[in-house]
Amino acid sequence: MTGNFFYFLTFLTLFAAIGVVVSKNPVYSVLFMILTFFALTGHYILLNAQFLAAVNFIVYMGAIMVLFLFVIMFLNMREDTEQHKPVLSKIAAAIAGGILFVVMIAALKDVNTQMMQPAVFDSQIGMVENLGKVLFRDYLLPFELASVLFLAAMAGAVMLGKREPGEQNRF
Amino acid sequence: MNDIPEVIRTIPLNYYLYFSTALFCIGIIGVLTRRNAIIIFMCIELMLNSVNLLLTAFSSYRSDPNGQIFVFFIMAVAAAEVAVGLAIIVMIYRNVRSTDINILNKLKW
């Protein structure tokens, strides 16, 4: 049952990811992206990482994707606005990506990942309580630095978005 | 309380490796084939998410919380990156009325 769910979510994720790449309309790309993130949230729940599932759901699907959708609708993009690359370079790009995939699979094929120890296994590590303890005990400094990063990003976004005096005002 | 989740018992960790690799390569193909800056940006998000999933899988299989903390920080940095990146794209659009990256090909040299 859970195995079937894993395969279903995997195929849904890959299908939606391919949809992001091949969609002509940017709005459809964003909607496929939201579907990808939804399936990844399901993966996190399957892996018993509840905190990350919630964060992925709220931050990625809620905030980041709405920001993307907002910008795309704000810029009024449609299918005819994007010029496409020549077919030859698309084929070359697909071959390059596919070869990277083959090389990675070949390199990872024989890797030994049997390192789970049932005796010391703790299924509760992905819960909010456990992760919160680790976050505020071992990773307090990076957590505080992340807030500084957010402040800098916010100031930078506001500054970049502001209209300069000498700028063309056609928009 | 300490029962092992069914996925960890039945699905080998290698499947997550293959799955994340496939997702990463789809992101790379997207970056290489598209010309719309926003789509390229979304493909970068796709690659970030494949790495996030793999980190979570390793962390869950080893029952080590540090990997999930890393994923949390990656998400925080990605949120900041998206805010700044979309502001840059909007600014480019305001100046050249397009988000086609070929207009900016002088940045290559």
mmCIF file of C-alpha atoms in Angstrom, chain A:
data_model
loop_
_atom_site.group_PDB
_atom_site.id
_atom_site.type_symbol
_atom_site.label_atom_id
_atom_site.label_comp_id
_atom_site.label_asym_id
_atom_site.label_seq_id
_atom_site.Cartn_x
_atom_site.Cartn_y
_atom_site.Cartn_z
ATOM 1 C CA MET A 1 0.000 0.000 0.000
ATOM 2 C CA THR A 2 2.630 2.524 1.048
ATOM 3 C CA GLY A 3 4.901 1.245 -1.711
ATOM 4 C CA ASN A 4 2.199 1.907 -4.298
ATOM 5 C CA PHE A 5 1.705 5.351 -2.844
ATOM 6 C CA PHE A 6 5.428 6.000 -3.160
ATOM 7 C CA TYR A 7 5.425 5.016 -6.838
ATOM 8 C CA PHE A 8 2.317 7.081 -7.510
ATOM 9 C CA LEU A 9 3.843 10.160 -5.892
ATOM 10 C CA THR A 10 7.122 9.613 -7.730
ATOM 11 C CA PHE A 11 5.452 9.434 -11.116
ATOM 12 C CA LEU A 12 3.252 12.399 -10.292
ATOM 13 C CA THR A 13 6.330 14.435 -9.340
ATOM 14 C CA LEU A 14 8.258 13.513 -12.471
ATOM 15 C CA PHE A 15 5.231 14.103 -14.701
ATOM 16 C CA ALA A 16 4.618 17.527 -13.178
ATOM 17 C CA ALA A 17 8.322 18.409 -13.396
ATOM 18 C CA ILE A 18 8.341 17.551 -17.106
ATOM 19 C CA GLY A 19 5.172 19.633 -17.409
ATOM 20 C CA VAL A 20 7.017 22.619 -15.896
ATOM 21 C CA VAL A 21 9.726 22.318 -18.535
ATOM 22 C CA VAL A 22 7.589 21.732 -21.630
ATOM 23 C CA SER A 23 4.574 23.991 -20.958
ATOM 24 C CA LYS A 24 4.333 26.825 -23.441
ATOM 25 C CA ASN A 25 2.282 29.031 -21.150
ATOM 26 C CA PRO A 26 4.169 30.259 -18.046
ATOM 27 C CA VAL A 27 0.998 30.133 -15.941
ATOM 28 C CA TYR A 28 0.659 26.402 -16.663
ATOM 29 C CA SER A 29 4.323 26.016 -15.730
ATOM 30 C CA VAL A 30 3.645 27.542 -12.338
ATOM 31 C CA LEU A 31 0.583 25.337 -11.823
ATOM 32 C CA PHE A 32 2.625 22.237 -12.681
ATOM 33 C CA MET A 33 5.280 23.486 -10.273
ATOM 34 C CA ILE A 34 2.650 23.672 -7.514
ATOM 35 C CA LEU A 35 1.658 20.082 -8.332
ATOM 36 C CA THR A 36 5.329 19.067 -8.062
ATOM 37 C CA PHE A 37 5.616 20.650 -4.652
ATOM 38 C CA PHE A 38 2.381 19.029 -3.551
ATOM 39 C CA ALA A 39 3.735 15.600 -4.478
ATOM 40 C CA LEU A 40 7.019 16.378 -2.718
ATOM 41 C CA THR A 41 5.045 17.274 0.396
ATOM 42 C CA GLY A 42 3.496 13.818 0.159
ATOM 43 C CA HIS A 43 6.989 12.347 -0.034
ATOM 44 C CA TYR A 44 7.995 14.210 3.120
ATOM 45 C CA ILE A 45 4.955 12.835 4.933
ATOM 46 C CA LEU A 46 5.826 9.322 3.757
ATOM 47 C CA LEU A 47 9.333 9.806 5.133
ATOM 48 C CA ASN A 48 7.830 10.813 8.474
ATOM 49 C CA ALA A 49 9.242 14.354 8.258
ATOM 50 C CA GLN A 50 6.120 16.188 9.371
ATOM 51 C CA PHE A 51 7.806 19.498 10.104
ATOM 52 C CA LEU A 52 9.385 19.682 6.656
ATOM 53 C CA ALA A 53 6.089 18.708 5.057
ATOM 54 C CA ALA A 54 4.373 21.616 6.787
ATOM 55 C CA VAL A 55 7.171 24.041 5.921
ATOM 56 C CA ASN A 56 7.226 22.861 2.302
ATOM 57 C CA PHE A 57 3.483 23.251 2.083
ATOM 58 C CA ILE A 58 3.377 26.719 3.617
ATOM 59 C CA VAL A 59 6.610 28.283 2.396
ATOM 60 C CA TYR A 60 6.976 26.737 -1.054
ATOM 61 C CA MET A 61 3.416 26.177 -2.162
ATOM 62 C CA GLY A 62 1.934 29.024 -0.202
ATOM 63 C CA ALA A 63 4.468 31.819 -0.443
ATOM 64 C CA ILE A 64 7.002 31.212 -3.178
ATOM 65 C CA MET A 65 4.636 29.865 -5.812
ATOM 66 C CA VAL A 66 2.114 32.634 -5.194
ATOM 67 C CA LEU A 67 4.971 35.095 -5.659
ATOM 68 C CA PHE A 68 5.844 33.457 -8.988
ATOM 69 C CA LEU A 69 2.214 33.444 -10.096
ATOM 70 C CA PHE A 70 1.836 37.049 -9.040
ATOM 71 C CA VAL A 71 4.907 38.152 -11.011
ATOM 72 C CA ILE A 72 3.817 36.233 -14.120
ATOM 73 C CA MET A 73 0.349 37.751 -14.057
ATOM 74 C CA PHE A 74 1.833 41.149 -13.230
ATOM 75 C CA LEU A 75 4.117 40.985 -16.267
ATOM 76 C CA ASN A 76 1.195 39.729 -18.391
ATOM 77 C CA MET A 77 3.083 36.903 -20.065
ATOM 78 C CA ARG A 78 1.463 34.714 -22.678
ATOM 79 C CA GLU A 79 2.525 31.919 -24.931
ATOM 80 C CA ASP A 80 3.471 34.179 -27.814
ATOM 81 C CA THR A 81 5.796 36.362 -25.769
ATOM 82 C CA GLU A 82 8.565 33.787 -25.440
ATOM 83 C CA GLN A 83 10.838 33.193 -28.379
ATOM 84 C CA HIS A 84 12.027 29.646 -28.469
ATOM 85 C CA LYS A 85 15.496 28.357 -28.925
ATOM 86 C CA PRO A 86 16.264 26.520 -32.172
ATOM 87 C CA VAL A 87 15.295 22.859 -32.189
ATOM 88 C CA LEU A 88 18.905 21.777 -32.572
ATOM 89 C CA SER A 89 20.010 23.420 -29.333
ATOM 90 C CA LYS A 90 16.954 21.990 -27.550
ATOM 91 C CA ILE A 91 17.915 18.496 -28.678
ATOM 92 C CA ALA A 92 21.513 19.146 -27.627
ATOM 93 C CA ALA A 93 20.343 20.316 -24.197
ATOM 94 C CA ALA A 94 18.118 17.264 -23.772
ATOM 95 C CA ILE A 95 20.989 14.969 -24.745
ATOM 96 C CA ALA A 96 23.327 16.736 -22.324
ATOM 97 C CA GLY A 97 20.847 16.416 -19.473
ATOM 98 C CA GLY A 98 20.106 12.799 -20.348
ATOM 99 C CA ILE A 99 23.787 11.922 -20.432
ATOM 100 C CA LEU A 100 24.242 13.512 -17.022
ATOM 101 C CA PHE A 101 21.333 11.384 -15.790
ATOM 102 C CA VAL A 102 22.880 8.206 -17.209
ATOM 103 C CA VAL A 103 26.275 9.007 -15.701
ATOM 104 C CA MET A 104 24.769 9.725 -12.290
ATOM 105 C CA ILE A 105 22.701 6.518 -12.356
ATOM 106 C CA ALA A 106 25.752 4.514 -13.396
ATOM 107 C CA ALA A 107 27.758 6.050 -10.580
ATOM 108 C CA LEU A 108 25.016 5.474 -7.986
ATOM 109 C CA LYS A 109 23.972 2.021 -9.179
ATOM 110 C CA ASP A 110 26.269 -0.004 -6.976
ATOM 111 C CA VAL A 111 26.405 2.305 -4.000
ATOM 112 C CA ASN A 112 25.715 0.556 -0.736
ATOM 113 C CA THR A 113 23.091 2.440 1.233
ATOM 114 C CA GLN A 114 22.139 -0.245 3.726
ATOM 115 C CA MET A 115 23.025 1.721 6.788
ATOM 116 C CA MET A 116 19.795 1.723 8.752
ATOM 117 C CA GLN A 117 20.216 0.311 12.227
ATOM 118 C CA PRO A 118 16.855 -0.876 13.565
ATOM 119 C CA ALA A 119 18.193 -1.012 17.127
ATOM 120 C CA VAL A 120 18.866 2.707 17.416
ATOM 121 C CA PHE A 121 16.224 3.871 14.948
ATOM 122 C CA ASP A 122 14.111 6.771 16.148
ATOM 123 C CA SER A 123 11.037 7.469 14.029
ATOM 124 C CA GLN A 124 10.278 10.722 15.863
ATOM 125 C CA ILE A 125 13.169 12.819 14.562
ATOM 126 C CA GLY A 126 11.063 14.601 11.930
ATOM 127 C CA MET A 127 8.527 15.876 14.440
ATOM 128 C CA VAL A 128 8.351 19.539 15.384
ATOM 129 C CA GLU A 129 9.393 18.950 18.966
ATOM 130 C CA ASN A 130 12.568 17.066 18.116
ATOM 131 C CA LEU A 131 13.647 19.342 15.286
ATOM 132 C CA GLY A 132 12.931 22.405 17.399
ATOM 133 C CA LYS A 133 15.190 21.132 20.125
ATOM 134 C CA VAL A 134 18.011 20.460 17.683
ATOM 135 C CA LEU A 135 17.456 23.772 15.896
ATOM 136 C CA PHE A 136 17.564 25.910 19.016
ATOM 137 C CA ARG A 137 20.344 24.024 20.742
ATOM 138 C CA ASP A 138 22.878 23.133 18.048
ATOM 139 C CA TYR A 139 21.939 25.516 15.270
ATOM 140 C CA LEU A 140 21.029 28.685 17.117
ATOM 141 C CA LEU A 141 23.638 30.881 15.416
ATOM 142 C CA PRO A 142 22.698 29.853 11.848
ATOM 143 C CA PHE A 143 19.046 30.362 12.756
ATOM 144 C CA GLU A 144 19.719 33.915 13.872
ATOM 145 C CA LEU A 145 21.901 34.550 10.831
ATOM 146 C CA ALA A 146 19.009 33.416 8.637
ATOM 147 C CA SER A 147 16.933 36.253 10.063
ATOM 148 C CA VAL A 148 19.686 38.718 9.098
ATOM 149 C CA LEU A 149 19.673 37.179 5.615
ATOM 150 C CA PHE A 150 15.925 37.698 5.382
ATOM 151 C CA LEU A 151 16.280 41.314 6.435
ATOM 152 C CA ALA A 152 18.954 41.880 3.788
ATOM 153 C CA ALA A 153 16.847 40.115 1.140
ATOM 154 C CA MET A 154 13.809 42.190 2.029
ATOM 155 C CA ALA A 155 15.754 45.445 1.853
ATOM 156 C CA GLY A 156 17.353 44.342 -1.407
ATOM 157 C CA ALA A 157 14.024 43.416 -2.993
ATOM 158 C CA VAL A 158 12.487 46.742 -1.995
ATOM 159 C CA MET A 159 15.495 48.641 -3.301
ATOM 160 C CA LEU A 160 15.539 46.755 -6.597
ATOM 161 C CA GLY A 161 11.822 47.226 -7.059
ATOM 162 C CA LYS A 162 11.914 50.970 -6.529
ATOM 163 C CA ARG A 163 11.827 53.185 -9.568
ATOM 164 C CA GLU A 164 14.995 55.168 -10.157
ATOM 165 C CA PRO A 165 14.816 58.819 -11.284
ATOM 166 C CA GLY A 166 16.538 58.250 -14.637
ATOM 167 C CA GLU A 167 14.731 55.064 -15.498
ATOM 168 C CA GLN A 168 12.454 54.657 -18.500
ATOM 169 C CA ASN A 169 8.900 54.950 -17.283
ATOM 170 C CA ARG A 170 7.088 52.921 -19.889
ATOM 171 C CA PHE A 171 5.692 50.314 -17.565
#
